[in-house]
XYZ file of N, CA and C in Angstrom:
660
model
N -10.330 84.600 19.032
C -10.898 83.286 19.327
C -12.121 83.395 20.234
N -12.225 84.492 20.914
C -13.248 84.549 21.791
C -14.539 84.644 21.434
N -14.740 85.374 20.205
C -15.746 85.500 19.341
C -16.391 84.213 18.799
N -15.720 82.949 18.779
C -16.399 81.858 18.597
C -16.631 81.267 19.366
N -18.350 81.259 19.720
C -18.866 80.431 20.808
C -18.547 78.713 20.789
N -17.778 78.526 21.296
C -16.974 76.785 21.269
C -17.476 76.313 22.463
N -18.016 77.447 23.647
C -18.357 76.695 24.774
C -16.704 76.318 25.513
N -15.808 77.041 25.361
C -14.848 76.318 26.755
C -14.720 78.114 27.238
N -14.172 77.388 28.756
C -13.593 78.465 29.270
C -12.188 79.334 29.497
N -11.520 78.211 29.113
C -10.427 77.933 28.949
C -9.473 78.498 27.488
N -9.263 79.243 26.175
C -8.624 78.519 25.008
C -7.112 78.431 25.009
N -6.191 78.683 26.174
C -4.971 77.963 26.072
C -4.523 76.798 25.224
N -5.225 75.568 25.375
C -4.488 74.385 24.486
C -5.269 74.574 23.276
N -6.004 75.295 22.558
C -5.733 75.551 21.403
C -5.572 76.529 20.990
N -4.781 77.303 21.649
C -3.956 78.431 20.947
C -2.603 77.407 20.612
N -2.378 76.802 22.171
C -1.014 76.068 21.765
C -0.951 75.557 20.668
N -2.200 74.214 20.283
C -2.375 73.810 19.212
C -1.812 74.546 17.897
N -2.981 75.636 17.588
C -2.826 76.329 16.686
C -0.952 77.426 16.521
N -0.445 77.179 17.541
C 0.970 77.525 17.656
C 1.730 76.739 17.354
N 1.221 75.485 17.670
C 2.177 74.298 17.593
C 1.935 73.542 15.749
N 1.368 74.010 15.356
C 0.591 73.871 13.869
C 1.235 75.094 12.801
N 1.412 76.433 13.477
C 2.015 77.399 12.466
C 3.455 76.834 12.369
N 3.736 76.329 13.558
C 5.615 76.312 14.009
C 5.941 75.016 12.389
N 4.996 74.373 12.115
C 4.816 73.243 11.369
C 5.114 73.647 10.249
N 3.794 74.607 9.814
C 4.198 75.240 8.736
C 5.070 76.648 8.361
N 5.984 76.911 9.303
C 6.895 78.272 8.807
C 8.156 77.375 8.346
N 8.666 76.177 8.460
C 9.887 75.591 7.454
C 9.187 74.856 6.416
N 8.042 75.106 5.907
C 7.697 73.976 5.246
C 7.996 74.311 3.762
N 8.340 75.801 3.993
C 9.411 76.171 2.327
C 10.606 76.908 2.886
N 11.528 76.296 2.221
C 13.184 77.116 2.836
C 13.037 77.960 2.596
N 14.604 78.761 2.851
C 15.141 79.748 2.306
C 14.960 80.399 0.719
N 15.297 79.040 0.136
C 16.185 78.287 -1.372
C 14.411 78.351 -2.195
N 12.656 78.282 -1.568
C 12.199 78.027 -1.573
C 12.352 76.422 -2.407
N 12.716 75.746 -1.502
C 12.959 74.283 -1.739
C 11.877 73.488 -0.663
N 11.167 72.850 -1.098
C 10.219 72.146 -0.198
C 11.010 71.385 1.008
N 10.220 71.266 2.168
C 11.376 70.452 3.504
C 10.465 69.298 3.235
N 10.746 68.515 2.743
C 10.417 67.083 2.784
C 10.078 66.571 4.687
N 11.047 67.034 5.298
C 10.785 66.361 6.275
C 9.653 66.753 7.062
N 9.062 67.985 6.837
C 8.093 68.820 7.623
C 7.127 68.014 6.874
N 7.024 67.768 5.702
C 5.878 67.627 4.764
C 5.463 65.529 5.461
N 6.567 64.916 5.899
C 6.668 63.324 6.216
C 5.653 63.657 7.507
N 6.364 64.694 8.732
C 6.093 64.625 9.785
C 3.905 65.389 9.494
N 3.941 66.003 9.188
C 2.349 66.831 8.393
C 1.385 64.840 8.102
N 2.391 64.328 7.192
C 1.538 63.838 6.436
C 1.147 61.947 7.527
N 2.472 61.711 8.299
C 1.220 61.374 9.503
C 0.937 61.231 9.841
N 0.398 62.614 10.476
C -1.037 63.078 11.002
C -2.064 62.779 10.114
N -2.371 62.642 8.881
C -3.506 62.976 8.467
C -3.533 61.773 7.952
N -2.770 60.656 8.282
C -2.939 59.056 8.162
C -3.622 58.647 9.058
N -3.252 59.103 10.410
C -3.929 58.758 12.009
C -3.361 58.193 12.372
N -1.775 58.375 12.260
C -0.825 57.506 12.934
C -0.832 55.809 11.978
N -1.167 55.817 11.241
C -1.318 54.746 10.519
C 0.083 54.450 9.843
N 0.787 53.142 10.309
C 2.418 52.740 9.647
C 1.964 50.808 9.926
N 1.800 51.018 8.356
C 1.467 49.776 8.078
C 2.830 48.174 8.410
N 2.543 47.617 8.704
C 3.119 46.274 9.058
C 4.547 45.781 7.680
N 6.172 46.153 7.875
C 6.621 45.926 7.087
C 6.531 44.232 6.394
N 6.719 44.142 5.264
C 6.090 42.836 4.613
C 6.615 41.693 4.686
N 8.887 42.146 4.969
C 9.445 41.124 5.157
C 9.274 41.005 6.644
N 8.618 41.272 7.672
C 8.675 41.179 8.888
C 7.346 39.687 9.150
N 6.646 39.844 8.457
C 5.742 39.027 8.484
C 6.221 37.664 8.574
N 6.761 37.041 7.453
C 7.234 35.574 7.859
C 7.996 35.168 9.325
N 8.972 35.864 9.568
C 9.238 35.377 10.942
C 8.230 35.448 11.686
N 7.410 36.119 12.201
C 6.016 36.019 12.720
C 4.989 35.057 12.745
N 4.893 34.520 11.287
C 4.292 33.386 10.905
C 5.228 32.116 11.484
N 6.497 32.199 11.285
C 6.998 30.696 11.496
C 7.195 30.736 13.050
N 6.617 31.443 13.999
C 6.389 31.368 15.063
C 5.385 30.830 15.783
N 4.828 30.482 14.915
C 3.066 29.873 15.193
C 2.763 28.573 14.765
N 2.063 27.946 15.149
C 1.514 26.195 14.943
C 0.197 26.489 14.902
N -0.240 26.274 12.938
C -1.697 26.376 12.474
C -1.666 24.780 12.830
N -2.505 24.709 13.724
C -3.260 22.898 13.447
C -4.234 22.638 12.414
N -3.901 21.292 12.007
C -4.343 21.143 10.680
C -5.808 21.037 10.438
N -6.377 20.317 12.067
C -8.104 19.961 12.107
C -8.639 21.259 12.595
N -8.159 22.299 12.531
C -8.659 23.296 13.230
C -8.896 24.303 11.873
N -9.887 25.208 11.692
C -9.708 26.388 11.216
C -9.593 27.779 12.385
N -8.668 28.457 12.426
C -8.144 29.501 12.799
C -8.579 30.644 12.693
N -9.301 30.985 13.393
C -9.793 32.328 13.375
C -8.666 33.788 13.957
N -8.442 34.683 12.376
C -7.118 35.679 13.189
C -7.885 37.306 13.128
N -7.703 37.887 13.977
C -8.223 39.041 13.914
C -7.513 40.254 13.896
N -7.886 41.163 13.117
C -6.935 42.617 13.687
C -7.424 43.571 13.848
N -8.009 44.294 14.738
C -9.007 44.951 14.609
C -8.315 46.383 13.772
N -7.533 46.526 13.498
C -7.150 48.384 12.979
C -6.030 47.873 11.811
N -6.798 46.892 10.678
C -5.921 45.691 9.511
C -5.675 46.876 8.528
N -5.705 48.231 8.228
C -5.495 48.995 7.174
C -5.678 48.122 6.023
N -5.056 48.383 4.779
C -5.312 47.214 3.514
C -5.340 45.688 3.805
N -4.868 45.307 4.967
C -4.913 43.754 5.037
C -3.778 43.517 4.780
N -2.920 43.326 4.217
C -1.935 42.698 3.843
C -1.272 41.848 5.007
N -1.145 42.617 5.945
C -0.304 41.954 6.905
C -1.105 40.174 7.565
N -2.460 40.710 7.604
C -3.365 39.595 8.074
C -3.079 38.565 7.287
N -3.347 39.285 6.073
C -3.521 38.329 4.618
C -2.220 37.093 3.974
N -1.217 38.075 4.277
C 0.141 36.765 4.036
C 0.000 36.411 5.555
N -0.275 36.436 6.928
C 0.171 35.728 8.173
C -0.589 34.519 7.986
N -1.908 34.388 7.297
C -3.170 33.130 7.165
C -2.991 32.718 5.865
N -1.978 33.271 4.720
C -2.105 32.512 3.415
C -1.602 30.974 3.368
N -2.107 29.961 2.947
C -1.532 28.889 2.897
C -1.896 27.827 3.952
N -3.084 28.579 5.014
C -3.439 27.912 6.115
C -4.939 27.587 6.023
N -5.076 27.228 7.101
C -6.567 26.709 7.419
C -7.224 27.796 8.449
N -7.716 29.579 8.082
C -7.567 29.608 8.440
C -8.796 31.165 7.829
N -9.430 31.866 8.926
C -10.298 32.891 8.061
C -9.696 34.267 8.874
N -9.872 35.013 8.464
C -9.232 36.107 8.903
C -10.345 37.469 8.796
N -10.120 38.343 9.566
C -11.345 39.279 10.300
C -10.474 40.423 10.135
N -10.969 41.473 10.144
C -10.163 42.981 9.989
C -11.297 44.172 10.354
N -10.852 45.265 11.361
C -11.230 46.418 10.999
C -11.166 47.504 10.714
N -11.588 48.511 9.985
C -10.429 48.978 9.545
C -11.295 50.810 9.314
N -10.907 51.763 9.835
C -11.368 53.149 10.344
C -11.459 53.894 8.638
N -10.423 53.959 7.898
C -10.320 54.608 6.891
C -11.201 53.701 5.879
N -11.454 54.242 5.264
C -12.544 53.645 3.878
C -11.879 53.275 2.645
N -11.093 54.113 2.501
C -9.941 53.890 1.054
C -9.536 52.197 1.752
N -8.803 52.212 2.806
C -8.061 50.784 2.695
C -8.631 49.982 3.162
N -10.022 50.313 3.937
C -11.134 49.597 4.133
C -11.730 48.550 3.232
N -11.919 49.143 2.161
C -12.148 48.533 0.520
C -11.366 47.843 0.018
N -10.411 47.883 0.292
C -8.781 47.412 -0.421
C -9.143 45.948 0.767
N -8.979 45.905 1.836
C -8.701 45.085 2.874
C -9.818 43.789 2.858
N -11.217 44.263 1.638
C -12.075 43.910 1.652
C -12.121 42.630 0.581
N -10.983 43.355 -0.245
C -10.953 42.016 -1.112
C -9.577 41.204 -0.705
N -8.804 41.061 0.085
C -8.405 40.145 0.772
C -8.712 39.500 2.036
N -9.472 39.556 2.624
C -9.764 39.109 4.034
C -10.883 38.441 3.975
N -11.855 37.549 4.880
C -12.724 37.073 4.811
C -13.898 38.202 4.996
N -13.299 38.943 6.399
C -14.338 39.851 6.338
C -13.702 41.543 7.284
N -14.499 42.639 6.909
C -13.889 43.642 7.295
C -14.715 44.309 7.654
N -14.667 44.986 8.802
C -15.790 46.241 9.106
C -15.480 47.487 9.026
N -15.869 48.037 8.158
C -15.490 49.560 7.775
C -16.250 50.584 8.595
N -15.095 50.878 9.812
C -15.266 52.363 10.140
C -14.472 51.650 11.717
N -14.785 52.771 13.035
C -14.280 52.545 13.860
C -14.053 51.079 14.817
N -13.069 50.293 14.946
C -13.220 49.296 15.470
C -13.667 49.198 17.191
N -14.314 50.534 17.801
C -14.623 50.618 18.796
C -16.327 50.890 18.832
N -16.748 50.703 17.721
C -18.481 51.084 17.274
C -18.407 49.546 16.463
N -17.933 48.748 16.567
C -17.943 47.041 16.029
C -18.183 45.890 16.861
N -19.298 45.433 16.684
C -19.628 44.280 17.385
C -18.710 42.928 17.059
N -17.556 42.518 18.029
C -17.039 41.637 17.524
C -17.006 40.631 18.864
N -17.217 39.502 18.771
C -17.377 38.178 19.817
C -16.169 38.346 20.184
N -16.258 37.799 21.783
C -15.494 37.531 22.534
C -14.870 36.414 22.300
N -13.691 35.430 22.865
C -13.381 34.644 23.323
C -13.670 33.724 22.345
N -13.369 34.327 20.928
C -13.722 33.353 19.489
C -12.249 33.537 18.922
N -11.531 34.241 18.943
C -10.109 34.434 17.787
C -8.782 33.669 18.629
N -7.965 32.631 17.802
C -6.985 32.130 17.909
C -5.961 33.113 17.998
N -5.633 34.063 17.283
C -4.694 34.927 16.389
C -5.041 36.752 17.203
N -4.656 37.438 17.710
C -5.066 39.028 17.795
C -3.894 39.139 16.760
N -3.518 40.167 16.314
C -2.324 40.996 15.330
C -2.908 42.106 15.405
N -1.972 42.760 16.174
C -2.432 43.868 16.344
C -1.199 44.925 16.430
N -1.500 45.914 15.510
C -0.336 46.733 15.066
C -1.169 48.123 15.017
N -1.269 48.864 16.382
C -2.261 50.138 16.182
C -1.871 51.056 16.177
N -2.114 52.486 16.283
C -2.196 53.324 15.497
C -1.146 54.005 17.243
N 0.304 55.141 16.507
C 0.705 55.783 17.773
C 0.558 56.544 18.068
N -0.327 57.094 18.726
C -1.193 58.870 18.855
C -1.780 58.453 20.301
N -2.135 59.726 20.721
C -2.438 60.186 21.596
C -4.142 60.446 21.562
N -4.918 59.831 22.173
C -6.410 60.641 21.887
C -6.723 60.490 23.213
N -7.570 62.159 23.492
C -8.311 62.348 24.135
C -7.545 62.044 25.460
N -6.073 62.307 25.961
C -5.749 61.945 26.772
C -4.589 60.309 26.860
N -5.513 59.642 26.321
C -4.551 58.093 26.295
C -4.425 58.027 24.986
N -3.590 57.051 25.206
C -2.161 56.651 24.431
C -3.082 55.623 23.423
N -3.657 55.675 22.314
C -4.028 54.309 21.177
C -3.572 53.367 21.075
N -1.920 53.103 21.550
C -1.833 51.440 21.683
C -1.894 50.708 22.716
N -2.411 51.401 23.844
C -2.670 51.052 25.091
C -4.045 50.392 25.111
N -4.876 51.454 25.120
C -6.533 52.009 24.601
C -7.181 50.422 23.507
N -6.002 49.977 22.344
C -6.306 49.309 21.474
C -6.286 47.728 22.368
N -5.263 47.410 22.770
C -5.197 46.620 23.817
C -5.491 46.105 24.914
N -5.955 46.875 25.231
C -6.946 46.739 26.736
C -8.275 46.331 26.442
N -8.926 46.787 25.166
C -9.959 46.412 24.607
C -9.895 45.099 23.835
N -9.180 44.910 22.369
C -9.084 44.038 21.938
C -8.723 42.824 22.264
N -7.546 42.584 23.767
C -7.526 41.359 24.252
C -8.474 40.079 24.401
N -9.642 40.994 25.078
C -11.152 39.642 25.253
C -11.306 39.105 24.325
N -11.078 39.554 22.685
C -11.669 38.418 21.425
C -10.966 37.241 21.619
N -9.528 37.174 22.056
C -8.892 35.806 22.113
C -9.108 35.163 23.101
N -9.762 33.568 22.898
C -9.809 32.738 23.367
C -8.464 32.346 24.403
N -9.008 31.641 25.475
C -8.074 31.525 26.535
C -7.296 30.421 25.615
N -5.514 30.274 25.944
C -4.396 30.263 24.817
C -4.212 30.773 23.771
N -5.210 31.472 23.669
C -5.247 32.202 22.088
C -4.044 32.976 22.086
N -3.379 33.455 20.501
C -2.192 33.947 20.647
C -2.126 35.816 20.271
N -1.117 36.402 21.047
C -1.270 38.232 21.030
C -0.136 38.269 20.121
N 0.257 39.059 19.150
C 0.989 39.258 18.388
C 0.796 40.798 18.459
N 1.995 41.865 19.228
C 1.735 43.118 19.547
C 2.916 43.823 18.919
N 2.436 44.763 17.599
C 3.250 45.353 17.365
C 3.703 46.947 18.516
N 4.699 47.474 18.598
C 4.210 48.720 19.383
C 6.000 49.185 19.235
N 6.223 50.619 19.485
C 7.434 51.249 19.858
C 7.788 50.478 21.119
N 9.571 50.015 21.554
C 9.429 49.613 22.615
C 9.752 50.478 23.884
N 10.013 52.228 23.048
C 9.951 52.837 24.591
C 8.296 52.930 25.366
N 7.566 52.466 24.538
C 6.030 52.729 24.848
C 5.627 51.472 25.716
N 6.609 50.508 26.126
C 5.826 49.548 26.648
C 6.625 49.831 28.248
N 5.724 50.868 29.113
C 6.167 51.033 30.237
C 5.576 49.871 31.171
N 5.237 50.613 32.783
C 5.289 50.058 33.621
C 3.764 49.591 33.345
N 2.963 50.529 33.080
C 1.716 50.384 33.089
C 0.763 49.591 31.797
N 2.035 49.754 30.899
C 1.663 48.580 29.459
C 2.057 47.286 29.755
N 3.321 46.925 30.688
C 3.972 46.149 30.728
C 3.392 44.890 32.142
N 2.736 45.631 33.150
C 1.672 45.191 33.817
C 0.636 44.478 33.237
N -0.159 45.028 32.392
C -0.738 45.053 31.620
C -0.858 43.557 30.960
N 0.032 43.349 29.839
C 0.525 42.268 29.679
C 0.736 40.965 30.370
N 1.931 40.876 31.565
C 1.912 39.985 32.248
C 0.928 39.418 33.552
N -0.290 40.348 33.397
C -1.753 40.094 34.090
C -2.242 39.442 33.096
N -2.589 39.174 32.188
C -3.379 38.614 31.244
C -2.686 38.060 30.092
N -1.481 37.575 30.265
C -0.366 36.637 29.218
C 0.464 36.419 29.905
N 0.601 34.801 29.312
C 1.970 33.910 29.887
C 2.793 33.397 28.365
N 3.954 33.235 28.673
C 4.885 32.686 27.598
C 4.830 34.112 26.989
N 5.502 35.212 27.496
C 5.477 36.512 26.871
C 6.953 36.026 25.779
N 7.131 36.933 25.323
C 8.188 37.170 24.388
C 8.263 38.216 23.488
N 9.585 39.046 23.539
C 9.705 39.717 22.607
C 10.844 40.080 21.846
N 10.445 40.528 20.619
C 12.011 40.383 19.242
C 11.831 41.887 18.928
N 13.429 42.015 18.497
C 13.036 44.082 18.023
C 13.171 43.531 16.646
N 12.571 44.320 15.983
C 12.488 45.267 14.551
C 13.567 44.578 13.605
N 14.018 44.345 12.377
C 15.267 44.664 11.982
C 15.836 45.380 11.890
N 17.001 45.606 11.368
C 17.934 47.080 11.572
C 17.623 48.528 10.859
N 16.829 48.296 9.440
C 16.330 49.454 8.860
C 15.142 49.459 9.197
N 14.335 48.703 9.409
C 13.268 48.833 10.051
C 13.133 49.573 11.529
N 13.223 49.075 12.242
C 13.662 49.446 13.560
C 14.069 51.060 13.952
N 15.336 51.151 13.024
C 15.514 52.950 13.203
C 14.019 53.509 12.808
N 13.031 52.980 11.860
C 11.865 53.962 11.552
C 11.337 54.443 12.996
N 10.821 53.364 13.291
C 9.661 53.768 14.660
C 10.217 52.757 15.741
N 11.299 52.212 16.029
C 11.689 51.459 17.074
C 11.007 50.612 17.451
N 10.124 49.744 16.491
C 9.407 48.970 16.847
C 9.757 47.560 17.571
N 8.789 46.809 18.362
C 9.429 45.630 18.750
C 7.907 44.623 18.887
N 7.986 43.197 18.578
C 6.797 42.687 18.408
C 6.945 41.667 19.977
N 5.592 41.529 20.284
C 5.706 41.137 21.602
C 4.838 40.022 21.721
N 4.758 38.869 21.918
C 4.406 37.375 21.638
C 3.484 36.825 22.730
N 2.425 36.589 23.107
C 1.977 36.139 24.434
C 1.042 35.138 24.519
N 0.542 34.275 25.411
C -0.507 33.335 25.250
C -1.634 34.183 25.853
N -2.846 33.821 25.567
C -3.603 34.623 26.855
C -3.986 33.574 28.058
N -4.242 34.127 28.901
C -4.582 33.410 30.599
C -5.541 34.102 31.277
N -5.979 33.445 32.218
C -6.871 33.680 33.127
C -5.589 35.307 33.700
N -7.138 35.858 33.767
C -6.317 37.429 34.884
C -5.999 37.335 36.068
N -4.670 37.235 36.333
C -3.549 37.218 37.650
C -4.393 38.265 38.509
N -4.468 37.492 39.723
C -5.064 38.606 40.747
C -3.946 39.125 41.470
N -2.602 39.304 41.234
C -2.048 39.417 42.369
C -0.857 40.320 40.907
């Protein structure tokens, strides 16, 4: 490794890496040479980007949690909407336009013909207004970059688009909503609430959706 000028001084964490990457692939054919499915689930992702799209029957309870007013059109946003779908049935039947952004290009395109509108590529290189969206839905990605945590990272940012009462709809694992997510939250949302997963759902990724108004930021 030394032979490639990379510029660190250091290559410990990617040897680990690259250790922690063979360990990946030495079960990834048995004994039996029988493929391990499960090595091949855990491989594949990674190379989604942590991407676990919004289950479909989960959506309506979500929706019947909300009051579209009728003189109003509704602006809902998500900034990391993969194909849309989830946006797309939460605003069907309403008064109501819906915004998406979306990193991958394949579902970028896909997301493009359901939504009003979509910006294809990183939702952190996207010019999107502040203090304009009724709706956040936000279901981001669970990885680790560069140090922090992506559904933290996604949140801390995306909050400002919603208008003060505007509503947070936070998908996330609920061992992930510590002290410092959970702060987080009740500084900048009132009328919190949260529901877990259903039962097959739930064993996947332990998810739990978390409900909030937004507010002026608690100084205290």
């Amino acid at each position: 490794l030394a032979m490639f000028q990379v510029n660190l001084r250091d290559y410990s964490k990617l040897n680990q890496t690259m250790s922690a990457f063979d360990q990946m692939l030495t079960p990834f054919v048995q004994e039996n040479d029988q493929v391990n499915a499960a090595v091949i689930g855990r491989m594949m992702n990674r190379v989604k980007l942590g991407f676990y799209p919004t289950a479909p029957d989960h959506i309506p309870p979500m929706k019947n949690a909300l009051v579209f007013p009728s003189d109003t059109t509704v602006n809902l946003l998500d900034p990391c909407c993969g194909c849309g779908d989830a946006l797309f049935s939460l605003a069907k039947g309403k008064n109501a336009l819906t915004f998406g952004a979306e990193l991958d290009k394949a579902r970028a395109e896909r997301a493009i013909r359901k939504l009003n509108r979509v910006a294809i590529g990183s939702y952190y290189f996207s010019r999107i207004s502040v203090n304009a969206f009724h709706v956040l839905f936000l279901n981001p990605p669970y990885l680790t970059v560069n140090g922090a945590r992506a559904e933290k990272r996604f949140l801390a940012n995306s909050y400002r688009h919603l208008l003060m009462g505007g509503i947070l709809l936070y998908i996330v694992p609920y061992y992930r909503l510590d002290l410092e997510l959970c702060s987080f939250l009740s500084t900048h949302f009132t009328d919190l609430q949260i529901f877990r997963f259903r039962d097959a759902e739930f064993k996947k990724f332990r998810q739990v959706l978390v409900i909030g108004r937004r507010k002026p930021a608690a100084e205290d």
